[in-house]
Tab-separated table of C-alpha atoms in Angstrom:
chain	number	residue	atom	x	y	z
R	1139	MET	CA	-0.191	-0.262	-0.248
R	1140	SER	CA	1.781	3.317	-1.331
R	1141	GLN	CA	2.243	6.144	1.329
R	1142	LYS	CA	-0.375	9.137	0.795
R	1143	MET	CA	1.507	12.319	0.796
R	1144	THR	CA	1.128	15.066	2.989
R	1145	VAL	CA	-0.284	18.300	1.474
R	1146	GLN	CA	-0.392	21.697	4.222
R	1147	LEU	CA	-1.298	25.133	3.594
R	1148	SER	CA	1.405	27.495	4.054
R	1149	THR	CA	0.191	31.760	4.519
R	1150	GLU	CA	3.920	32.566	3.607
R	1151	ALA	CA	5.918	32.973	0.119
R	1152	ALA	CA	7.969	29.252	-0.999
R	1153	ALA	CA	11.767	29.835	-0.719
R	1154	ALA	CA	13.569	31.276	-3.767
R	1155	HIS	CA	14.783	28.449	-5.285
R	1156	TRP	CA	11.202	27.040	-5.539
R	1157	GLY	CA	11.257	30.144	-7.786
R	1158	ASP	CA	9.261	34.027	-7.531
R	1159	ASN	CA	5.689	33.024	-6.809
R	1160	ALA	CA	5.749	28.876	-6.980
R	1161	LEU	CA	2.140	28.248	-5.795
R	1162	ILE	CA	4.257	24.396	-4.642
R	1163	SER	CA	7.013	23.258	-2.358
R	1164	PHE	CA	7.965	20.207	-0.793
R	1165	ALA	CA	9.915	18.548	1.813
R	1166	SER	CA	10.261	15.894	3.294
R	1167	GLU	CA	7.153	15.622	4.716
R	1168	GLY	CA	4.994	15.859	1.665
R	1169	ALA	CA	3.873	19.187	0.238
R	1170	VAL	CA	2.982	23.086	0.721
R	1171	ILE	CA	0.568	25.238	-0.542
R	1172	HIS	CA	1.742	29.039	-0.805
R	1173	CYS	CA	-1.565	30.334	-0.331
R	1174	THR	CA	0.173	34.723	-1.097
R	1175	ASN	CA	-2.965	35.775	-3.756
R	1176	VAL	CA	-5.916	37.662	-3.136
R	1177	ASP	CA	-8.308	34.219	-4.079
R	1178	VAL	CA	-6.487	31.528	-1.743
R	1179	TYR	CA	-9.156	29.079	-2.993
R	1180	GLY	CA	-8.515	28.974	-6.561
R	1181	ALA	CA	-4.515	28.763	-5.219
R	1182	ILE	CA	-5.579	25.905	-3.539
R	1183	GLN	CA	-7.709	24.304	-6.623
R	1184	GLN	CA	-4.587	25.346	-8.976
R	1185	ALA	CA	-2.438	23.277	-6.600
R	1186	ALA	CA	-4.157	20.579	-6.274
R	1187	ARG	CA	-3.995	20.321	-10.119
R	1188	LYS	CA	-0.705	20.314	-10.711
R	1189	LEU	CA	-0.383	18.203	-7.815
R	1190	ASN	CA	-2.387	15.491	-9.694
R	1191	GLY	CA	-0.755	16.225	-13.472
R	1192	GLN	CA	2.601	15.467	-11.113
R	1193	GLY	CA	1.434	11.595	-11.184
R	1194	ILE	CA	0.267	11.976	-7.656
R	1195	VAL	CA	-2.790	10.206	-6.229
R	1196	GLU	CA	-3.424	10.163	-2.527
R	1197	VAL	CA	-2.533	12.604	-0.368
R	1198	GLU	CA	-3.374	13.347	2.824
R	1199	LEU	CA	-4.007	17.029	4.412
R	1200	LYS	CA	-2.800	18.147	7.274
R	1201	GLY	CA	-3.045	21.589	10.233
R	1202	ALA	CA	-5.333	23.175	11.926
R	1203	GLU	CA	-5.619	25.576	8.310
R	1204	TRP	CA	-7.595	23.470	6.258
R	1205	ASP	CA	-11.155	24.299	7.126
R	1206	LEU	CA	-14.829	24.200	5.290
R	1207	GLU	CA	-13.741	25.548	1.750
R	1208	SER	CA	-10.219	25.014	1.405
R	1209	ILE	CA	-10.472	21.501	1.131
R	1210	TRP	CA	-13.928	21.618	-0.945
R	1211	SER	CA	-11.327	23.897	-3.101
R	1212	PHE	CA	-8.520	20.698	-3.000
R	1213	ILE	CA	-11.186	18.151	-3.453
R	1214	GLN	CA	-12.800	19.668	-6.888
R	1215	GLY	CA	-8.764	20.437	-8.659
R	1216	PHE	CA	-7.448	16.631	-7.728
R	1217	ARG	CA	-10.409	15.324	-8.528
R	1218	ASP	CA	-9.356	13.606	-11.522
R	1219	SER	CA	-11.586	12.327	-14.428
R	1220	LYS	CA	-10.426	8.183	-14.225
R	1221	LYS	CA	-11.210	8.848	-10.170
R	1222	ASN	CA	-7.661	7.713	-9.584
R	1223	ASN	CA	-6.436	8.994	-6.941
R	1224	ASP	CA	-7.848	9.289	-2.814
R	1225	VAL	CA	-7.946	12.159	-0.520
R	1226	VAL	CA	-8.251	12.576	3.464
R	1227	TRP	CA	-8.499	15.450	6.286
R	1228	THR	CA	-8.173	15.866	9.139
R	1229	ALA	CA	-11.659	15.509	10.698
R	1230	LEU	CA	-13.787	18.946	11.205
R	1231	ALA	CA	-16.310	20.686	13.106
R	1232	ASP	CA	-19.407	18.375	12.399
R	1233	THR	CA	-21.541	20.533	11.460
R	1234	ASP	CA	-19.314	21.336	8.458
R	1235	GLU	CA	-18.126	17.337	8.151
R	1236	LYS	CA	-21.787	17.183	7.209
R	1237	GLU	CA	-21.716	20.076	4.494
R	1238	LEU	CA	-18.456	18.530	2.936
R	1239	ASN	CA	-19.869	14.746	2.666
R	1240	ALA	CA	-23.110	16.721	0.985
R	1241	ARG	CA	-20.261	18.256	-1.449
R	1242	ILE	CA	-18.806	15.756	-2.200
R	1243	LEU	CA	-21.733	13.018	-2.701
R	1244	THR	CA	-23.544	14.820	-4.774
R	1245	THR	CA	-20.727	16.339	-7.143
R	1246	ASN	CA	-19.083	13.396	-7.634
R	1247	TRP	CA	-22.671	11.962	-8.831
R	1248	THR	CA	-22.709	14.960	-11.048
R	1249	ARG	CA	-19.975	14.610	-12.532
R	1250	ASP	CA	-19.196	10.649	-12.366
R	1251	ILE	CA	-23.202	10.637	-14.617
R	1252	ILE	CA	-21.848	12.993	-16.692
R	1253	ASN	CA	-18.642	11.415	-17.685
R	1254	LYS	CA	-20.271	7.924	-18.896
R	1255	THR	CA	-20.543	7.012	-21.732
R	1256	ALA	CA	-23.702	7.887	-24.119
R	1257	GLU	CA	-23.814	3.395	-24.009
R	1258	GLU	CA	-23.896	3.454	-20.699
R	1259	VAL	CA	-26.860	6.659	-20.208
R	1260	ALA	CA	-29.394	6.162	-22.432
R	1261	PRO	CA	-32.470	7.646	-22.212
R	1262	ARG	CA	-34.950	5.349	-19.386
R	1263	GLN	CA	-31.789	4.857	-17.701
R	1264	LEU	CA	-30.711	8.908	-16.599
R	1265	ALA	CA	-34.578	9.266	-15.712
R	1266	THR	CA	-34.111	5.888	-13.792
R	1267	MET	CA	-30.653	6.449	-11.894
R	1268	ALA	CA	-32.201	9.890	-11.026
R	1269	SER	CA	-34.055	8.926	-9.700
R	1270	GLU	CA	-33.047	6.333	-7.386
R	1271	PHE	CA	-30.545	9.201	-7.010
R	1272	ILE	CA	-32.278	11.502	-5.451
R	1273	LYS	CA	-34.348	8.381	-3.296
R	1274	SER	CA	-30.989	7.007	-2.129
R	1275	VAL	CA	-30.524	10.529	0.096
R	1276	ALA	CA	-34.432	11.454	0.543
R	1277	PRO	CA	-35.898	10.274	3.954
R	1278	VAL	CA	-38.518	6.759	3.620
R	1279	GLY	CA	-41.650	7.856	2.356
R	1280	THR	CA	-40.682	11.626	0.809
R	1281	VAL	CA	-40.672	10.245	-2.660
R	1282	THR	CA	-42.442	9.566	-5.272
R	1283	THR	CA	-41.559	8.720	-9.205
R	1284	LYS	CA	-43.079	8.346	-12.375
R	1285	ILE	CA	-40.893	7.712	-15.264
R	1286	VAL	CA	-43.505	8.413	-18.994
R	1287	LYS	CA	-41.660	6.490	-21.678
R	1288	ASP	CA	-41.372	6.157	-25.858
R	1289	LYS	CA	-45.507	6.682	-27.126
R	1290	ASP	CA	-47.076	7.145	-24.099
R	1291	LEU	CA	-45.411	9.925	-24.149
R	1292	LEU	CA	-47.457	11.055	-26.896
R	1293	THR	CA	-50.511	9.850	-24.788
R	1294	GLU	CA	-50.194	12.029	-21.688
R	1295	GLY	CA	-49.217	15.020	-25.232
R	1296	TRP	CA	-45.781	15.644	-24.160
R	1297	THR	CA	-44.648	15.178	-27.891
R	1298	GLY	CA	-41.353	17.746	-27.685
R	1299	THR	CA	-39.539	14.563	-26.019
R	1300	TYR	CA	-40.860	12.287	-28.325
R	1301	ALA	CA	-40.261	14.105	-31.768
R	1302	VAL	CA	-36.932	14.615	-30.299
R	1303	GLY	CA	-36.072	10.970	-29.860
R	1304	ARG	CA	-38.313	9.375	-31.861
R	1305	GLY	CA	-35.283	8.715	-34.507
R	1306	SER	CA	-33.409	6.346	-31.642
R	1307	GLU	CA	-33.507	2.589	-31.424
R	1308	ARG	CA	-33.006	4.298	-27.144
R	1309	THR	CA	-36.372	5.199	-26.144
R	1310	SER	CA	-37.178	9.288	-24.569
R	1311	ALA	CA	-38.380	9.276	-21.211
R	1312	MET	CA	-40.101	11.747	-18.630
R	1313	LEU	CA	-40.010	11.866	-15.077
R	1314	GLN	CA	-41.767	12.878	-12.920
R	1315	LEU	CA	-40.501	12.986	-9.263
R	1316	ASP	CA	-42.060	14.379	-5.585
R	1317	TYR	CA	-40.288	15.379	-2.488
R	1318	ASN	CA	-43.087	15.910	-0.337
R	1319	PRO	CA	-41.491	15.698	3.013
R	1320	THR	CA	-44.704	17.334	4.040
R	1321	GLY	CA	-46.759	14.340	5.039
R	1322	ASP	CA	-49.361	16.154	3.131
R	1323	ALA	CA	-50.289	14.243	-0.055
R	1324	ASP	CA	-52.133	18.780	-1.014
R	1325	ALA	CA	-49.042	20.604	0.003
R	1326	PRO	CA	-48.217	23.034	-2.746
R	1327	VAL	CA	-45.711	22.839	-5.118
R	1328	PHE	CA	-42.464	25.404	-3.482
R	1329	ALA	CA	-40.683	24.694	-7.004
R	1330	CYS	CA	-40.334	22.680	-9.627
R	1331	LEU	CA	-37.061	22.109	-11.163
R	1332	VAL	CA	-36.854	21.268	-14.612
R	1333	GLY	CA	-33.682	18.912	-16.550
R	1334	LYS	CA	-32.649	18.934	-20.281
R	1335	GLY	CA	-31.450	14.951	-20.419
R	1336	ILE	CA	-30.191	15.012	-23.919
R	1337	THR	CA	-27.663	11.662	-23.437
R	1338	PHE	CA	-26.329	11.746	-26.891
R	1339	ASP	CA	-26.492	14.706	-29.305
R	1340	SER	CA	-25.618	13.826	-33.004
R	1341	GLY	CA	-27.482	17.520	-34.176
R	1342	GLY	CA	-29.811	15.286	-36.079
R	1343	TYR	CA	-30.004	16.314	-40.049
R	1344	SER	CA	-28.729	19.491	-39.387
R	1345	ILE	CA	-25.642	17.523	-38.369
R	1346	LYS	CA	-22.934	18.072	-35.765
R	1347	PRO	CA	-18.966	18.114	-37.326
R	1348	SER	CA	-17.325	15.367	-35.561
R	1349	GLY	CA	-15.217	17.740	-32.767
R	1350	GLY	CA	-18.501	18.921	-32.229
R	1351	MET	CA	-19.965	16.101	-31.240
R	1352	ALA	CA	-17.179	13.988	-29.531
R	1353	SER	CA	-18.411	15.672	-25.870
R	1354	MET	CA	-21.872	15.182	-26.407
R	1355	LYS	CA	-22.322	12.629	-24.197
R	1356	ALA	CA	-22.576	15.659	-21.732
R	1357	ASP	CA	-26.010	16.808	-23.252
R	1358	MET	CA	-27.884	15.499	-20.525
R	1359	GLY	CA	-25.537	17.601	-18.248
R	1360	GLY	CA	-29.013	20.431	-17.340
R	1361	SER	CA	-30.788	16.792	-15.911
R	1362	ALA	CA	-27.361	15.349	-13.295
R	1363	LEU	CA	-27.031	19.498	-12.352
R	1364	ALA	CA	-30.836	19.484	-11.065
R	1365	THR	CA	-31.600	15.849	-9.817
R	1366	ALA	CA	-27.695	16.551	-7.572
R	1367	GLY	CA	-29.359	20.737	-6.878
R	1368	LEU	CA	-32.321	19.089	-5.077
R	1369	ALA	CA	-30.284	15.864	-3.959
R	1370	MET	CA	-27.429	17.963	-1.931
R	1371	SER	CA	-30.507	20.244	-0.327
R	1372	ILE	CA	-32.232	17.542	0.476
R	1373	LEU	CA	-28.975	17.019	2.681
R	1374	ARG	CA	-29.181	20.603	3.289
R	1375	GLY	CA	-32.368	19.982	5.249
R	1376	LEU	CA	-34.691	21.418	2.868
R	1377	ASP	CA	-38.198	20.821	4.101
R	1378	LYS	CA	-40.589	21.762	0.764
R	1379	ARG	CA	-42.138	20.408	-1.169
R	1380	VAL	CA	-40.126	20.016	-4.808
R	1381	LYS	CA	-41.757	17.832	-7.744
R	1382	LEU	CA	-37.706	17.632	-10.913
R	1383	VAL	CA	-39.125	16.780	-14.285
R	1384	LEU	CA	-36.462	15.469	-16.279
R	1385	CYS	CA	-36.627	15.330	-20.549
R	1386	CYS	CA	-34.584	12.524	-21.309
R	1387	ALA	CA	-34.032	11.709	-24.951
R	1388	GLU	CA	-31.293	10.908	-27.674
R	1389	ASN	CA	-31.210	12.667	-31.107
R	1390	MET	CA	-29.812	10.373	-33.399
R	1391	ILE	CA	-30.559	10.313	-36.890
R	1392	SER	CA	-33.070	7.653	-39.032
R	1393	GLY	CA	-35.561	7.020	-41.018
R	1394	ARG	CA	-37.912	8.312	-38.676
R	1395	ALA	CA	-36.537	11.109	-37.282
R	1396	LEU	CA	-37.477	14.669	-36.514
R	1397	LYS	CA	-36.699	16.724	-40.775
R	1398	LEU	CA	-36.545	19.628	-41.011
R	1399	GLY	CA	-39.867	21.512	-41.192
R	1400	ASP	CA	-41.893	19.140	-39.509
R	1401	ILE	CA	-44.105	21.033	-36.751
R	1402	ILE	CA	-44.188	19.709	-33.780
R	1403	THR	CA	-48.483	20.445	-31.679
R	1404	TYR	CA	-47.348	21.266	-28.206
R	1405	LYS	CA	-49.603	20.207	-25.211
R	1406	ASN	CA	-51.102	23.775	-24.705
R	1407	GLY	CA	-51.687	24.028	-28.105
R	1408	LYS	CA	-47.990	25.920	-29.182
R	1409	THR	CA	-47.708	24.566	-32.967
R	1410	VAL	CA	-43.004	25.117	-33.281
R	1411	GLU	CA	-42.077	24.563	-37.119
R	1412	ILE	CA	-38.225	22.956	-36.808
R	1413	LEU	CA	-35.870	24.766	-39.111
R	1414	ASN	CA	-32.738	23.142	-37.160
R	1415	THR	CA	-32.705	19.665	-35.860
R	1416	ASP	CA	-29.568	21.186	-32.926
R	1417	ALA	CA	-31.862	23.000	-31.707
R	1418	GLU	CA	-33.292	20.072	-29.905
R	1419	GLY	CA	-33.350	20.759	-26.227
R	1420	ARG	CA	-35.296	23.560	-26.285
R	1421	LEU	CA	-37.723	21.187	-27.700
R	1422	VAL	CA	-37.976	18.777	-25.121
R	1423	LEU	CA	-37.581	21.445	-22.523
R	1424	ALA	CA	-41.132	22.800	-23.926
R	1425	ASP	CA	-42.426	19.201	-21.671
R	1426	GLY	CA	-40.722	19.557	-19.419
R	1427	LEU	CA	-41.908	23.574	-18.255
R	1428	GLN	CA	-45.358	22.612	-19.584
R	1429	PHE	CA	-45.533	20.484	-16.668
R	1430	ALA	CA	-43.748	22.133	-13.867
R	1431	SER	CA	-46.461	25.457	-15.171
R	1432	ALA	CA	-49.130	22.999	-14.116
R	1433	GLN	CA	-48.062	22.564	-10.968
R	1434	ASN	CA	-48.560	26.253	-10.164
R	1435	PRO	CA	-45.343	26.019	-7.678
R	1436	GLU	CA	-44.047	29.339	-6.502
R	1437	LEU	CA	-40.807	29.429	-9.348
R	1438	ILE	CA	-39.549	27.426	-11.528
R	1439	ILE	CA	-35.671	26.921	-13.197
R	1440	ASP	CA	-35.098	25.623	-15.864
R	1441	CYS	CA	-30.965	23.640	-16.782
R	1442	ALA	CA	-29.807	23.107	-19.765
R	1443	THR	CA	-26.669	23.007	-21.931
R	1444	LEU	CA	-28.402	24.537	-24.553
R	1445	THR	CA	-26.506	27.366	-26.591
R	1446	GLY	CA	-23.761	27.527	-27.894
R	1447	SER	CA	-24.352	31.074	-27.440
R	1448	ALA	CA	-23.911	31.038	-24.289
R	1449	LYS	CA	-20.697	29.208	-23.716
R	1450	MET	CA	-19.093	32.500	-26.450
R	1451	ALA	CA	-20.296	34.339	-24.213
R	1452	VAL	CA	-18.660	33.884	-20.317
R	1453	GLY	CA	-16.719	30.722	-21.284
R	1454	ASN	CA	-16.345	27.498	-19.180
R	1455	ASP	CA	-15.985	29.173	-16.026
R	1456	PHE	CA	-20.117	30.399	-15.800
R	1457	HIS	CA	-23.213	29.072	-16.316
R	1458	SER	CA	-24.856	31.607	-17.729
R	1459	LEU	CA	-29.006	33.141	-15.974
R	1460	LEU	CA	-31.381	34.334	-17.865
R	1461	SER	CA	-34.919	35.419	-16.642
R	1462	PHE	CA	-37.810	38.305	-16.945
R	1463	ASP	CA	-37.460	37.873	-13.651
R	1464	ASP	CA	-35.605	40.888	-11.610
R	1465	GLU	CA	-35.897	40.141	-8.279
R	1466	LEU	CA	-35.569	36.326	-8.796
R	1467	SER	CA	-32.883	36.480	-10.466
R	1468	GLN	CA	-30.419	39.113	-7.699
R	1469	LYS	CA	-31.346	36.366	-5.426
R	1470	ALA	CA	-30.206	33.872	-8.127
R	1471	LEU	CA	-26.674	35.802	-8.494
R	1472	MET	CA	-26.251	36.185	-4.805
R	1473	SER	CA	-26.787	32.348	-4.529
R	1474	ALA	CA	-23.901	32.130	-6.539
R	1475	GLN	CA	-21.462	34.742	-4.673
R	1476	GLU	CA	-22.797	32.386	-2.124
R	1477	GLU	CA	-21.299	29.494	-3.027
R	1478	ASN	CA	-18.703	30.414	-4.489
R	1479	GLU	CA	-19.884	29.574	-8.464
R	1480	GLY	CA	-19.807	31.281	-11.588
R	1481	LEU	CA	-23.577	32.572	-12.577
R	1482	TRP	CA	-23.710	35.516	-14.891
R	1483	ARG	CA	-26.909	37.379	-16.275
R	1484	LEU	CA	-27.847	37.572	-19.687
R	1485	PRO	CA	-30.755	40.021	-21.429
R	1486	LEU	CA	-33.412	38.278	-22.349
R	1487	MET	CA	-36.153	40.731	-22.797
R	1488	GLU	CA	-39.785	40.883	-24.460
R	1489	PHE	CA	-38.195	42.022	-28.824
R	1490	HIS	CA	-36.819	38.421	-27.992
R	1491	ARG	CA	-39.966	36.269	-27.712
R	1492	ASN	CA	-40.942	38.206	-31.187
R	1493	MET	CA	-37.529	36.305	-33.058
R	1494	LEU	CA	-38.653	32.847	-33.897
R	1495	PRO	CA	-40.727	33.969	-36.519
R	1496	SER	CA	-41.939	30.894	-38.914
R	1497	ASN	CA	-44.178	30.848	-42.189
R	1498	PHE	CA	-46.240	28.021	-41.083
R	1499	ALA	CA	-46.204	27.621	-37.251
R	1500	ASP	CA	-46.681	29.866	-34.076
R	1501	LEU	CA	-43.160	30.255	-33.853
R	1502	ALA	CA	-39.188	28.133	-35.008
R	1503	ASN	CA	-37.608	26.691	-32.601
R	1504	ILE	CA	-34.059	28.996	-34.008
R	1505	GLY	CA	-33.834	32.632	-34.821
R	1506	SER	CA	-33.164	34.485	-36.733
R	1507	GLY	CA	-31.936	37.398	-38.746
R	1508	PRO	CA	-28.558	38.950	-38.236
R	1509	TYR	CA	-26.620	38.277	-35.347
R	1510	SER	CA	-29.656	36.981	-33.753
R	1511	PRO	CA	-28.818	36.448	-29.912
R	1512	GLY	CA	-29.280	32.643	-29.903
R	1513	ALA	CA	-29.110	32.807	-25.464
R	1514	SER	CA	-31.366	35.058	-25.530
R	1515	THR	CA	-33.871	33.727	-28.031
R	1516	ALA	CA	-33.773	30.270	-27.170
R	1517	ALA	CA	-34.798	31.428	-23.807
R	1518	GLY	CA	-37.782	33.672	-25.241
R	1519	PHE	CA	-38.769	30.707	-27.443
R	1520	LEU	CA	-38.712	28.651	-24.187
R	1521	SER	CA	-40.936	31.332	-22.319
R	1522	TYR	CA	-44.168	30.396	-24.372
R	1523	PHE	CA	-44.574	27.394	-22.469
R	1524	VAL	CA	-44.188	29.060	-18.745
R	1525	ASP	CA	-48.003	30.092	-17.156
R	1526	ASP	CA	-46.723	33.417	-15.614
R	1527	TYR	CA	-43.388	33.794	-18.249
R	1528	LYS	CA	-42.156	36.823	-16.301
R	1529	LYS	CA	-42.169	35.730	-12.985
R	1530	GLY	CA	-40.594	32.805	-10.191
R	1531	TRP	CA	-38.921	31.784	-14.338
R	1532	LEU	CA	-35.184	31.703	-13.780
R	1533	HIS	CA	-33.204	29.136	-17.408
R	1534	MET	CA	-29.922	28.108	-16.995
R	1535	ASP	CA	-28.258	27.490	-19.907
R	1536	CYS	CA	-25.104	25.452	-18.438
R	1537	SER	CA	-21.646	26.523	-19.914
R	1538	ALA	CA	-19.690	24.965	-16.192
R	1539	THR	CA	-20.595	22.251	-16.784
R	1540	TYR	CA	-18.017	20.030	-18.742
R	1541	ARG	CA	-14.782	21.039	-19.937
R	1542	THR	CA	-13.356	18.731	-23.196
R	1543	ALA	CA	-10.356	20.026	-22.150
R	1544	PRO	CA	-8.294	20.120	-18.775
R	1545	SER	CA	-7.223	23.246	-17.575
R	1546	ASP	CA	-5.461	24.846	-14.396
R	1547	LYS	CA	-7.903	24.434	-11.532
R	1548	TRP	CA	-10.279	21.080	-13.714
R	1549	SER	CA	-9.729	18.285	-14.532
R	1550	ALA	CA	-11.570	17.189	-18.119
R	1551	GLY	CA	-14.976	16.112	-18.420
R	1552	ALA	CA	-17.625	17.112	-15.735
R	1553	THR	CA	-17.507	19.736	-12.907
R	1554	GLY	CA	-20.237	20.060	-10.744
R	1555	VAL	CA	-20.591	23.554	-11.297
R	1556	GLY	CA	-23.888	25.050	-10.157
R	1557	VAL	CA	-25.070	22.527	-8.463
R	1558	ARG	CA	-24.456	24.364	-4.304
R	1559	THR	CA	-26.111	27.610	-5.935
R	1560	LEU	CA	-29.775	25.407	-7.146
R	1561	ALA	CA	-29.387	24.254	-3.335
R	1562	ASN	CA	-29.155	27.743	-1.931
R	1563	LEU	CA	-31.770	28.659	-4.194
R	1564	LEU	CA	-33.890	26.512	-2.364
R	1565	THR	CA	-33.389	26.216	0.621
R	1566	LYS	CA	-32.995	29.602	1.264
């Protein structure tokens, strides 16, 4: 059994022979991380990545300087997408230890399920895995679930999810999960979380280039985030009724696949012309948002790896927030700040809803015209499926969910960013 390398924290600069502003130094007893800049937690995460990059996979965090946030920062950076590392630490106070273990459990689940191949996580498997995970963290008797599959989706009116997935051999599914800790079957629903669960996105007939398709196993990242956000809030003591709705499909090409020019008629009567089959996430979310609206909740949050436009705007370090509700948006931004996670608001105005013209339907599934703001028009599209879209609805375009290449803070693959922000919003 190999000996774990000890890692300590120091606020003093490293000795000169380690170089100017060295982040890490080594001694016979192990490594020392030198936190001399303003962004202490960022420096710790960077140091953890450096150690992992040097082939170190087992460490023990020693010293009184390690607290909840510093340990968490190290774990985030040290975790490898191949999961071949191990971190131990000196026990924290009970409340901090409980919080740290909750973060590890929920974030690892998120990162693991997103990193799995599309062969391992098909639409029905995603719905089942999410359901079982919530049941594993919730008190007995507080969770009920229903999974609507294949042509039953049409029977119940979830036409978008069925249409997107009809070209795949793997049938589509919608998870309808009810977490109700009140014991009252008639208790009002506080919030609905809606997740985009595209388990693989080829782009359909608007096919993606090979390089852009390689990471599309991660297009279910919104569902993973919504699930883990609920799980984290339960572990933090959520005492309100929350429903989780995951719209799961695989966007593939076949003789049965959705075609350009097809028109989908939704449960609320809206008709949508398909002008790009690669704009499929909004088509399945439309179903989930209608289901959510029917529950009359105070809050609806949808999570989706929805547009390249959002990623171009904010990069890989932030999720994008779009909403007509200024007060709720500010609350969400404060939640992200409190949890030290990246969330940035992008514009969403009434005129964005009018940038989706169709000659044959109520609206098209993509915007038109020069300089069309893709993230904003996508959110504008979704607003047609929220009963009161101006109040109580947040859309998160999850740009920080997955990284195709490693950075100075993250391994390649899923990150788990946003789980704590959602939990904060639900439990405030």
